[in-house]
Amino acid sequence: FHSAGVTFAGIPWILIGQNESIAWGMTTTKMDFTDVYIEEVVRDDDGNATGVMFEGNEVDFLRVPWSATLPDGSTYDFCDGDDCEGPPLLFVPHHGPVREISLEQPENPEDDVALTLRWTAQEIGTDVNFLTELNRAATVEEARTALELITTIGQNIVVVDTAGSIGWFPYNQLPKRTWATGLDGEAPSWLPLDGRSGDYEWDEYFELVELPQAMNPPQGYIATANNDMTGALLDGDPTTLPSGERHPPYQVSAASGYRFVRIVDEIERIDDQHTTATMDQLISDVYSLIGEDMVPKILDIAEDEQTLPGLNGLKVIEALKSWNYECPTGLVGPKWDSDLVDDSDELLASAGCAAFHVLLDELRFRIEQNEEAPSSYDSDARSPSGAVYFSIVDPSKLTPANKDIYWDDPATMEVEDKYQVMGESLAVVGDFLNDWLDTDETKWAWGRLHGLRLLSDVGGLLSDRSYDNPPNDEPLFANDGGLYTVDVAYPTPTTCVEDDSSCEPFVQTWGASTRFVCEALPEGPSCTVQLPGGQSGHVGSDNYDDLMAGYLENEPLPLVFDIEEAEANAVRTVTFE
């Protein structure tokens, strides 16, 4: 077969790419593929754990010995016997690996439990076959047939063909938890389950036709962004659909819908036919929809006469009032020590983006601190929880009778209200931005806080950070975007002390590993690609980061599909026989 695109090293198929007739891409479904079981441990007369109880019967552990080879060539053996350095791997046959167990008998018999993990990947079947068939498929329908072979990878796969068809197929072997009983039931599927009774087993799986999917939908487009597929999570209960129907859960968490909504809005905003240029603009979009949603409500509190923000806090308010909700770097170069741009409008946008992200992090800390704050359905730890979001945007959605309860810090004797907390937060953030960036709030360049470092997987395994790009002793790459922008660039806040110039306050830890745009023309798909890093994985190569500048500037490169053209472009050619 003839295909091109991106893959993992050593895999002889294209994972995201094109062949002569179709093109396809992937995002993560966040479907619920696992359950944790609490097992009752069985012990022999000597107190050794030998198995678990299941449906009133004793079930022995499967005991799997293994050895680790140490750098000096010696081995460390995990097995049963006097010469073993550690115990073997333990498995409960009907559930999976034992994740945690006290091998010593506890004093309280009720504490004598083990935790096991059941995961669809333990039953992996024909996933290897699907890649071969997908790389050969000539139509969306053939691609769907190929994707029916998936049992475990859990991806939103979107496909287009040269005949004009499009499809979305989040296929996977997904347990149908008919016993899932909702938030107040005995067995919600997002909590550990009773492994003894046999009442909460995976007796059947969803038929593929029962999963959310689409082929040539009437609206003429398909959009996915790791989001809630069905609306089932909007009420906080994954086992109910928006219609009120009780339903086994597909997902128990998902990414926030801001990126999905922004994609749909931009697709529908243009009446005429979309082009590859409009799609390139869309995947490069750094408009903050959550900023547009939250900032007016933040300002309502911040500008109240009861709020005392201090002089530098007033600068934060001005930066937010001038923000157009775009998130550019505000810098002329690719590193975060680059000069500021001359464009005053871009600088104002960059300053507003910086003020929003830093203030949101401070508010999140103060509202959530020492609280058992109810989480939103977005499980991303970098995101504001439901308590934070609704305390600011719409307190009526919170359940306590006192809708302002989460502003108070229960660790103090006084009762803090939203005006006090907002004022203190503005003052802290204003001082930080004033000291770290500039005394002029119009020059708070987001790119000087929001840095990107590519971490080498192999280097990480070897505890060798010299393969990271840039290395630790060099300035980070400045990157645009932010929380929930379409061009996703989640920042993770880091606590910095005032005089630590080496600190990196808002390092980007999530982003697009591939940006991929294809137009399925009658003569064959034509695709472009953007990749962070370079064509070589060797830090000493001239090609180690030769694609990085284009990635930071959102500049697409043609995906070379013609074999002769690829050979002509090659720096070197290696032939395997």
Coordinates of C-alpha atoms in Angstrom, one line a residue:
F1 CA 0.0 0.0 0.0
H2 CA 0.9 3.6 -0.4
S3 CA 0.3 6.0 2.5
A4 CA 2.0 8.9 4.2
G5 CA 1.6 10.8 7.5
V6 CA 2.8 10.4 11.1
T7 CA 3.3 7.4 13.2
F8 CA 5.4 6.0 16.2
A9 CA 8.9 4.9 15.6
G10 CA 9.0 1.2 14.7
I11 CA 5.4 0.9 13.7
P12 CA 5.0 -0.1 10.0
W13 CA 1.7 1.7 9.4
I14 CA 0.6 5.3 9.2
L15 CA -1.5 6.3 12.3
I16 CA -2.6 9.7 11.0
G17 CA -2.3 10.5 7.4
Q18 CA -3.5 9.7 3.8
N19 CA -3.4 7.1 1.1
E20 CA -4.3 7.6 -2.6
S21 CA -8.1 7.9 -1.8
I22 CA -8.8 8.8 1.8
A23 CA -7.3 10.9 4.7
W24 CA -7.9 10.4 8.4
G25 CA -7.1 11.9 11.8
M26 CA -7.5 11.0 15.5
T27 CA -8.3 12.6 18.8
T28 CA -8.8 10.9 22.2
T29 CA -12.4 9.8 23.0
K30 CA -12.0 9.7 26.8
M31 CA -14.3 6.7 26.8
D32 CA -14.5 4.7 30.0
F33 CA -12.4 1.6 29.4
T34 CA -11.5 0.7 33.0
D35 CA -13.0 -0.4 36.3
V36 CA -11.3 -0.8 39.7
Y37 CA -12.6 -3.6 41.9
I38 CA -12.2 -4.0 45.7
E39 CA -11.4 -7.7 46.3
E40 CA -11.7 -9.7 49.6
V41 CA -8.4 -11.4 50.1
V42 CA -8.1 -15.1 51.0
R43 CA -5.1 -16.2 53.1
D44 CA -3.7 -19.6 54.0
D45 CA -3.0 -20.9 57.5
D46 CA 0.3 -19.1 57.5
G47 CA -1.3 -15.7 56.6
N48 CA -0.1 -15.6 53.0
A49 CA -2.4 -14.0 50.5
T50 CA -3.5 -16.8 48.0
G51 CA -6.5 -15.3 46.2
V52 CA -9.8 -13.6 46.5
M53 CA -13.5 -14.4 47.0
F54 CA -15.9 -14.3 44.1
E55 CA -19.5 -15.2 44.2
G56 CA -18.9 -17.2 47.4
N57 CA -16.0 -19.2 46.1
E58 CA -12.2 -18.8 46.5
V59 CA -10.3 -17.9 43.4
D60 CA -6.5 -18.3 43.4
F61 CA -4.2 -15.6 42.2
L62 CA -2.4 -16.1 39.0
R63 CA 1.3 -15.7 40.0
V64 CA 3.6 -14.5 37.3
P65 CA 7.4 -14.5 38.0
W66 CA 9.6 -11.9 36.3
S67 CA 13.1 -10.6 36.4
A68 CA 14.6 -7.2 36.0
T69 CA 18.1 -6.9 34.5
L70 CA 20.2 -4.3 36.3
P71 CA 22.9 -2.1 34.6
D72 CA 25.7 -4.2 36.0
G73 CA 24.2 -7.3 34.3
S74 CA 22.8 -8.9 37.5
T75 CA 19.1 -9.7 37.8
Y76 CA 16.5 -8.8 40.4
D77 CA 14.0 -11.7 40.6
F78 CA 10.3 -11.3 41.5
C79 CA 9.0 -14.8 42.3
D80 CA 8.0 -17.3 45.0
G81 CA 10.9 -18.8 47.0
D82 CA 13.7 -18.0 49.4
D83 CA 16.0 -16.7 46.7
C84 CA 13.6 -14.1 45.4
E85 CA 14.1 -10.4 46.0
G86 CA 10.4 -9.7 45.6
P87 CA 7.0 -11.2 45.1
P88 CA 5.7 -12.2 41.6
L89 CA 3.0 -10.3 39.7
L90 CA -0.5 -11.1 40.9
F91 CA -3.6 -11.4 38.7
V92 CA -7.2 -12.1 39.6
P93 CA -8.3 -14.1 36.5
H94 CA -11.7 -12.5 36.0
H95 CA -10.6 -8.9 36.7
G96 CA -7.0 -8.3 36.0
P97 CA -3.7 -7.2 37.7
V98 CA -3.6 -6.6 41.4
R99 CA -2.7 -3.0 41.7
E100 CA -2.5 -2.8 45.5
I101 CA -2.5 -5.4 48.3
S102 CA -1.1 -5.6 51.8
L103 CA 0.9 -8.9 51.8
E104 CA 1.0 -8.7 55.5
Q105 CA -2.3 -9.6 57.2
P106 CA -3.8 -6.4 58.6
E107 CA -5.1 -6.2 62.2
N108 CA -8.6 -5.3 61.0
P109 CA -10.1 -8.1 58.7
E110 CA -12.2 -5.5 56.9
D111 CA -8.9 -3.9 55.7
D112 CA -7.7 -7.1 54.1
V113 CA -8.5 -6.1 50.6
A114 CA -6.8 -5.9 47.2
L115 CA -7.5 -3.5 44.3
T116 CA -7.6 -4.9 40.8
L117 CA -7.9 -3.1 37.5
R118 CA -10.0 -4.4 34.6
W119 CA -9.1 -2.7 31.3
T120 CA -10.3 -3.4 27.8
A121 CA -6.7 -3.5 26.6
Q122 CA -6.3 -6.8 28.6
E123 CA -8.6 -8.3 26.0
I124 CA -6.9 -6.7 22.9
G125 CA -7.9 -8.5 19.8
T126 CA -7.7 -7.3 16.2
D127 CA -6.2 -3.8 16.6
V128 CA -3.1 -4.6 14.5
N129 CA -5.4 -5.6 11.7
F130 CA -7.3 -2.4 11.6
L131 CA -4.2 -0.4 10.7
T132 CA -3.4 -2.6 7.7
E133 CA -7.0 -2.3 6.4
L134 CA -7.3 1.4 7.1
N135 CA -4.1 2.2 5.2
R136 CA -5.6 0.3 2.2
A137 CA -9.1 1.6 2.4
A138 CA -10.4 3.5 -0.7
T139 CA -13.7 5.0 0.7
V140 CA -15.1 6.2 4.0
E141 CA -17.3 3.0 4.1
E142 CA -14.2 0.8 3.7
A143 CA -12.5 2.8 6.4
R144 CA -15.4 2.2 8.7
T145 CA -15.2 -1.5 8.0
A146 CA -11.5 -1.4 8.9
L147 CA -12.2 0.5 12.1
E148 CA -14.6 -2.2 13.2
L149 CA -11.5 -4.2 14.0
I150 CA -10.5 -1.8 16.8
T151 CA -10.9 -3.3 20.3
T152 CA -8.8 -1.1 22.5
I153 CA -7.2 2.2 21.2
G154 CA -10.2 4.5 22.0
Q155 CA -9.9 7.3 19.4
N156 CA -12.2 9.6 17.6
I157 CA -11.3 8.8 14.0
V158 CA -12.5 11.1 11.3
V159 CA -12.2 10.2 7.6
V160 CA -12.7 11.9 4.3
D161 CA -12.6 10.3 0.8
T162 CA -12.2 11.6 -2.8
A163 CA -15.9 11.0 -3.5
G164 CA -16.9 13.7 -0.9
S165 CA -17.9 11.5 2.0
I166 CA -17.0 12.2 5.6
G167 CA -17.3 10.0 8.7
W168 CA -16.6 9.9 12.5
F169 CA -16.2 6.6 14.1
P170 CA -15.1 6.4 17.8
Y171 CA -15.1 2.6 17.7
N172 CA -13.9 0.5 20.6
Q173 CA -14.8 -2.5 22.7
L174 CA -16.7 -0.6 25.4
P175 CA -18.3 -2.4 28.4
K176 CA -22.0 -1.9 28.7
R177 CA -22.4 -1.3 32.4
T178 CA -26.2 -2.0 32.7
W179 CA -25.8 -1.9 36.5
A180 CA -24.5 1.7 36.6
T181 CA -27.0 3.4 38.8
G182 CA -26.2 7.1 38.7
L183 CA -24.9 9.5 41.3
D184 CA -26.9 8.2 44.2
G185 CA -26.8 4.5 43.4
E186 CA -24.8 1.7 44.8
A187 CA -22.5 1.1 41.9
P188 CA -21.5 4.3 40.0
S189 CA -19.0 3.1 37.4
W190 CA -16.5 5.9 38.2
L191 CA -15.9 4.6 41.7
P192 CA -14.3 1.3 42.9
L193 CA -16.7 -1.6 42.6
D194 CA -17.4 -4.6 44.8
G195 CA -15.4 -7.4 43.3
R196 CA -16.9 -10.2 45.5
S197 CA -20.5 -10.4 44.5
G198 CA -20.3 -10.8 40.7
D199 CA -23.0 -8.1 40.3
Y200 CA -20.8 -5.6 38.5
E201 CA -19.1 -7.6 35.8
W202 CA -18.7 -6.9 32.1
D203 CA -21.3 -9.2 30.8
E204 CA -21.6 -7.6 27.4
Y205 CA -20.2 -4.8 25.2
F206 CA -21.9 -2.1 23.2
E207 CA -22.5 -3.1 19.6
L208 CA -20.6 -0.7 17.4
V209 CA -23.8 0.7 15.9
E210 CA -24.9 1.7 19.5
L211 CA -21.9 4.0 19.9
P212 CA -22.0 7.8 18.9
Q213 CA -20.9 8.2 15.3
A214 CA -21.7 10.0 12.1
M215 CA -21.4 9.5 8.3
N216 CA -22.3 12.3 5.9
P217 CA -24.3 14.2 8.6
P218 CA -26.9 16.7 7.3
Q219 CA -25.0 19.8 8.6
G220 CA -22.1 18.9 6.3
Y221 CA -19.3 18.8 8.8
I222 CA -18.0 16.8 11.8
A223 CA -16.2 18.4 14.8
T224 CA -14.5 16.6 17.7
A225 CA -12.2 18.0 20.4
N226 CA -12.1 15.4 23.2
N227 CA -15.5 16.7 24.2
D228 CA -18.7 15.2 25.7
M229 CA -20.1 13.2 22.7
T230 CA -23.7 13.1 23.7
G231 CA -24.4 15.7 26.3
A232 CA -24.7 13.0 29.0
L233 CA -22.2 14.7 31.3
L234 CA -23.8 18.1 31.4
D235 CA -25.9 17.3 34.5
G236 CA -22.9 15.7 36.2
D237 CA -24.4 12.2 35.9
P238 CA -22.8 10.2 33.0
T239 CA -25.7 7.6 33.2
T240 CA -28.4 9.9 32.0
L241 CA -28.8 11.3 28.5
P242 CA -30.1 14.9 27.9
S243 CA -33.5 13.3 27.2
G244 CA -33.6 12.0 30.8
E245 CA -33.2 8.4 29.6
R246 CA -31.1 6.2 31.9
H247 CA -28.2 4.9 29.9
P248 CA -24.9 2.9 30.5
P249 CA -22.1 5.5 30.4
Y250 CA -19.9 6.0 27.4
Q251 CA -17.7 8.5 29.1
V252 CA -17.3 9.6 32.7
S253 CA -15.1 12.5 31.9
A254 CA -14.4 14.7 28.8
A255 CA -12.6 17.8 27.9
S256 CA -14.5 21.1 28.3
G257 CA -16.6 21.9 25.3
Y258 CA -15.1 25.3 24.6
R259 CA -12.8 24.1 21.8
F260 CA -15.7 22.1 20.2
V261 CA -18.0 25.1 20.4
R262 CA -15.4 27.4 18.9
I263 CA -14.8 25.0 16.0
V264 CA -18.5 24.7 15.3
D265 CA -19.0 28.5 15.5
E266 CA -16.1 29.2 13.1
I267 CA -17.3 26.5 10.6
E268 CA -20.8 27.9 10.6
R269 CA -19.7 31.6 10.5
I270 CA -18.4 31.3 6.9
D271 CA -21.3 30.9 4.5
D272 CA -19.2 30.1 1.4
Q273 CA -17.3 26.9 0.8
H274 CA -14.4 26.3 3.3
T275 CA -10.9 25.9 1.9
T276 CA -7.7 24.5 3.2
A277 CA -6.8 28.1 4.1
T278 CA -9.9 28.5 6.4
M279 CA -9.1 25.1 8.0
D280 CA -5.5 26.3 8.6
Q281 CA -6.9 29.4 10.3
L282 CA -9.2 27.3 12.4
I283 CA -6.5 24.9 13.7
S284 CA -4.4 28.0 14.5
D285 CA -7.2 29.8 16.3
V286 CA -6.1 31.2 19.7
Y287 CA -9.4 32.9 20.6
S288 CA -10.3 32.3 24.3
L289 CA -13.9 31.4 24.5
I290 CA -13.6 30.7 28.2
G291 CA -12.1 34.2 28.6
E292 CA -15.1 35.7 26.7
D293 CA -17.4 33.8 29.1
M294 CA -15.7 34.6 32.4
V295 CA -14.1 38.0 32.1
P296 CA -17.3 40.1 32.1
K297 CA -18.4 38.3 35.3
I298 CA -14.9 38.7 36.8
L299 CA -15.1 42.5 36.1
D300 CA -18.6 42.7 37.6
I301 CA -17.0 41.7 41.0
A302 CA -13.6 43.4 40.4
E303 CA -15.2 46.8 39.7
D304 CA -17.6 46.7 42.6
E305 CA -16.9 49.4 45.2
Q306 CA -16.5 46.7 47.8
T307 CA -13.5 45.3 46.0
L308 CA -10.1 46.8 47.0
P309 CA -7.6 45.7 44.3
G310 CA -4.6 48.0 45.1
L311 CA -2.7 50.0 42.5
N312 CA -1.3 47.1 40.6
G313 CA -4.6 45.2 40.8
L314 CA -6.2 48.1 38.9
K315 CA -3.7 47.4 36.1
V316 CA -5.0 43.9 35.9
I317 CA -8.6 45.2 35.6
E318 CA -7.5 47.6 32.8
A319 CA -5.7 44.7 31.0
L320 CA -8.8 42.6 31.1
K321 CA -11.1 45.5 30.0
S322 CA -8.8 46.0 26.9
W323 CA -8.7 42.3 26.0
N324 CA -10.2 41.1 22.7
Y325 CA -9.9 37.5 23.9
E326 CA -7.1 36.6 21.5
C327 CA -3.9 35.0 22.9
P328 CA -0.8 36.0 20.8
T329 CA 2.6 35.9 22.3
G330 CA 3.2 39.7 21.9
L331 CA 6.8 38.9 20.9
V332 CA 8.7 39.2 17.6
G333 CA 10.8 36.1 18.0
P334 CA 10.3 32.4 18.9
K335 CA 11.9 32.6 22.4
W336 CA 10.3 34.1 25.5
D337 CA 13.2 36.6 25.9
S338 CA 12.5 38.1 22.4
D339 CA 11.6 41.7 21.9
L340 CA 8.0 43.0 22.1
V341 CA 6.0 43.5 18.9
D342 CA 5.4 47.1 17.7
D343 CA 1.7 46.4 17.1
S344 CA -0.1 48.0 20.1
D345 CA -3.3 46.0 19.5
E346 CA -1.5 42.7 19.6
L347 CA 0.3 43.8 22.8
L348 CA -3.1 44.6 24.4
A349 CA -4.4 41.2 23.4
S350 CA -1.3 39.5 24.8
A351 CA -1.5 41.5 28.0
G352 CA -5.2 40.6 28.5
C353 CA -4.5 36.9 27.9
A354 CA -1.7 37.0 30.5
A355 CA -3.8 38.8 33.0
F356 CA -6.7 36.3 32.6
H357 CA -4.6 33.2 33.0
V358 CA -2.7 34.4 36.0
L359 CA -5.8 35.8 37.7
L360 CA -7.8 32.6 37.0
D361 CA -5.1 30.5 38.6
E362 CA -5.0 32.7 41.7
L363 CA -8.8 32.7 42.0
R364 CA -8.8 29.0 41.6
F365 CA -6.3 28.5 44.4
R366 CA -8.2 30.8 46.7
I367 CA -11.7 29.4 46.0
E368 CA -10.6 25.8 46.1
Q369 CA -8.1 25.9 49.0
N370 CA -9.0 23.7 51.9
E371 CA -12.4 23.0 50.2
E372 CA -13.9 19.7 49.2
A373 CA -15.0 21.7 46.1
P374 CA -17.2 19.7 43.7
S375 CA -15.3 19.0 40.5
S376 CA -16.6 19.8 37.1
Y377 CA -16.9 17.0 34.6
D378 CA -13.6 18.1 33.1
S379 CA -11.0 16.0 34.8
D380 CA -8.1 18.1 33.7
A381 CA -6.3 19.2 36.8
R382 CA -5.2 22.5 35.1
S383 CA -8.8 23.6 34.6
P384 CA -11.1 25.5 37.0
S385 CA -13.4 23.2 38.8
G386 CA -17.2 23.7 38.8
A387 CA -17.0 25.4 42.1
V388 CA -14.6 28.0 40.7
Y389 CA -16.4 28.5 37.4
F390 CA -19.9 28.8 38.8
S391 CA -18.9 30.9 41.8
I392 CA -17.8 33.5 39.3
V393 CA -20.2 33.0 36.3
D394 CA -23.5 31.7 37.7
P395 CA -23.7 30.9 41.4
S396 CA -27.3 29.8 41.0
K397 CA -25.9 26.5 39.6
L398 CA -24.2 25.7 42.9
T399 CA -26.0 23.4 45.3
P400 CA -25.5 24.9 48.7
A401 CA -28.1 27.3 49.9
N402 CA -25.3 29.9 50.5
K403 CA -24.2 30.3 46.9
D404 CA -21.1 32.2 47.9
I405 CA -19.8 29.5 50.3
Y406 CA -16.8 28.6 48.1
W407 CA -15.3 32.1 48.4
D408 CA -14.8 31.6 52.2
D409 CA -11.6 30.0 53.5
P410 CA -12.7 27.6 56.2
A411 CA -9.2 27.6 57.7
T412 CA -9.7 31.2 59.0
M413 CA -12.0 32.5 61.7
E414 CA -13.4 35.3 59.5
V415 CA -15.8 34.7 56.6
E416 CA -14.3 35.9 53.4
D417 CA -16.7 37.1 50.6
K418 CA -16.1 37.4 46.9
Y419 CA -15.2 41.0 47.0
Q420 CA -12.4 40.4 49.6
V421 CA -11.1 37.4 47.7
M422 CA -11.2 39.2 44.3
G423 CA -9.5 42.2 45.7
E424 CA -6.7 40.2 47.3
S425 CA -6.3 38.1 44.1
L426 CA -6.1 41.2 41.9
A427 CA -3.4 42.7 44.2
V428 CA -1.3 39.5 44.2
V429 CA -1.6 39.1 40.4
G430 CA -0.9 42.8 39.7
D431 CA 2.3 42.7 41.9
F432 CA 3.4 39.5 40.1
L433 CA 2.9 40.8 36.6
N434 CA 4.3 44.2 37.5
D435 CA 7.5 42.6 38.9
W436 CA 8.0 39.8 36.3
L437 CA 7.0 41.6 33.1
D438 CA 6.6 45.4 33.1
T439 CA 5.2 48.3 35.2
D440 CA 3.1 49.1 32.1
E441 CA 0.2 46.7 31.8
T442 CA 0.0 47.2 28.1
K443 CA 3.4 45.4 27.8
W444 CA 2.5 42.3 29.7
A445 CA 3.5 39.9 26.9
W446 CA 1.9 36.5 27.3
G447 CA 4.8 34.8 25.5
R448 CA 7.2 35.8 28.4
L449 CA 5.1 33.7 30.8
H450 CA 3.7 31.0 28.5
G451 CA 6.8 29.0 27.4
L452 CA 7.1 25.6 25.7
R453 CA 9.8 22.9 26.1
L454 CA 9.6 19.7 24.2
L455 CA 10.4 16.8 26.5
S456 CA 12.2 13.8 24.9
D457 CA 10.5 10.5 25.8
V458 CA 13.6 8.5 25.3
G459 CA 15.7 11.0 27.2
G460 CA 13.2 10.9 30.0
L461 CA 13.4 7.2 30.3
L462 CA 17.2 7.5 30.5
S463 CA 17.1 10.4 32.9
D464 CA 18.9 12.4 30.3
R465 CA 17.4 15.8 29.7
S466 CA 19.9 16.9 27.1
Y467 CA 17.5 15.7 24.4
D468 CA 14.9 18.2 25.5
N469 CA 14.3 21.2 23.3
P470 CA 15.3 23.8 24.3
P471 CA 17.7 22.4 27.0
N472 CA 17.2 23.5 30.6
D473 CA 19.8 26.2 30.4
E474 CA 18.2 28.0 27.4
P475 CA 15.1 30.2 27.2
L476 CA 11.8 28.4 26.4
F477 CA 10.0 28.7 23.2
A478 CA 7.3 31.4 23.4
N479 CA 3.9 30.0 22.3
D480 CA 0.5 31.5 21.7
G481 CA -2.8 30.1 22.7
G482 CA -3.9 29.1 26.1
L483 CA -6.6 27.3 28.1
Y484 CA -9.3 25.8 25.8
T485 CA -8.2 27.6 22.6
V486 CA -8.6 25.5 19.5
D487 CA -4.9 25.6 19.0
V488 CA -4.7 24.0 22.4
A489 CA -1.8 25.2 24.6
Y490 CA -2.7 24.4 28.2
P491 CA -0.4 26.3 30.7
T492 CA 0.5 24.7 34.0
P493 CA 1.2 27.2 36.7
T494 CA 4.5 27.0 38.7
T495 CA 5.0 28.7 42.0
C496 CA 7.9 31.1 41.6
V497 CA 9.8 33.1 44.3
E498 CA 10.4 36.7 43.6
D499 CA 14.1 36.7 42.8
D500 CA 14.2 33.3 40.9
S501 CA 14.9 34.5 37.3
S502 CA 15.2 30.8 36.2
C503 CA 11.7 30.0 37.2
E504 CA 9.2 29.2 34.4
P505 CA 5.8 30.4 35.6
F506 CA 3.3 29.0 33.0
V507 CA 5.0 26.2 31.1
Q508 CA 2.8 24.8 28.3
T509 CA 2.3 21.1 29.0
W510 CA -0.4 20.2 26.5
G511 CA -0.5 21.0 22.9
A512 CA -1.0 19.6 19.4
S513 CA 1.5 16.9 18.6
T514 CA 0.3 17.1 15.0
R515 CA -1.6 19.7 13.0
F516 CA -3.0 18.0 9.9
V517 CA -5.2 19.5 7.2
C518 CA -6.4 17.5 4.1
E519 CA -8.5 18.3 1.1
A520 CA -9.9 15.2 -0.6
L521 CA -9.7 16.2 -4.3
P522 CA -10.9 13.9 -7.1
E523 CA -7.3 13.2 -8.1
G524 CA -6.4 12.3 -4.5
P525 CA -6.0 13.9 -1.1
S526 CA -3.7 16.9 -0.7
C527 CA -2.5 17.4 2.9
T528 CA -0.4 19.7 4.9
V529 CA 1.3 19.0 8.3
Q530 CA 2.8 20.9 11.2
L531 CA 5.0 19.1 13.6
P532 CA 6.9 20.3 16.8
G533 CA 10.5 19.4 16.7
G534 CA 12.1 18.1 13.5
Q535 CA 12.6 15.2 11.2
S536 CA 15.4 13.7 13.2
G537 CA 15.3 12.5 16.8
H538 CA 19.0 12.9 17.3
V539 CA 20.0 16.1 19.2
G540 CA 23.1 16.6 17.2
S541 CA 21.4 16.5 13.8
D542 CA 20.7 19.7 11.8
N543 CA 17.2 18.3 11.4
Y544 CA 16.5 17.9 15.1
D545 CA 14.3 21.0 15.3
D546 CA 14.0 22.1 11.7
L547 CA 10.2 22.1 11.8
M548 CA 9.9 24.0 15.1
A549 CA 9.9 27.5 13.8
G550 CA 7.0 26.7 11.4
Y551 CA 5.1 25.0 14.2
L552 CA 5.3 28.0 16.4
E553 CA 4.2 30.3 13.6
N554 CA 1.4 27.9 12.5
E555 CA 2.9 27.5 9.1
P556 CA 1.8 24.4 7.3
L557 CA 4.1 22.3 5.2
P558 CA 3.0 20.1 2.2
L559 CA 2.8 16.5 3.2
V560 CA 4.9 14.9 0.4
F561 CA 3.0 11.9 -0.9
D562 CA 4.8 11.3 -4.3
I563 CA 7.6 8.7 -3.8
E564 CA 9.8 10.2 -6.4
E565 CA 9.4 13.7 -4.9
A566 CA 10.2 12.3 -1.4
E567 CA 13.4 10.7 -2.8
A568 CA 14.4 13.9 -4.5
N569 CA 13.9 15.9 -1.2
A570 CA 15.8 13.4 1.0
V571 CA 18.9 14.5 2.8
R572 CA 19.9 10.9 2.9
T573 CA 18.3 7.6 2.0
V574 CA 18.4 4.3 3.9
T575 CA 17.3 1.1 2.2
F576 CA 16.3 -2.0 4.2
E577 CA 16.5 -5.4 2.5

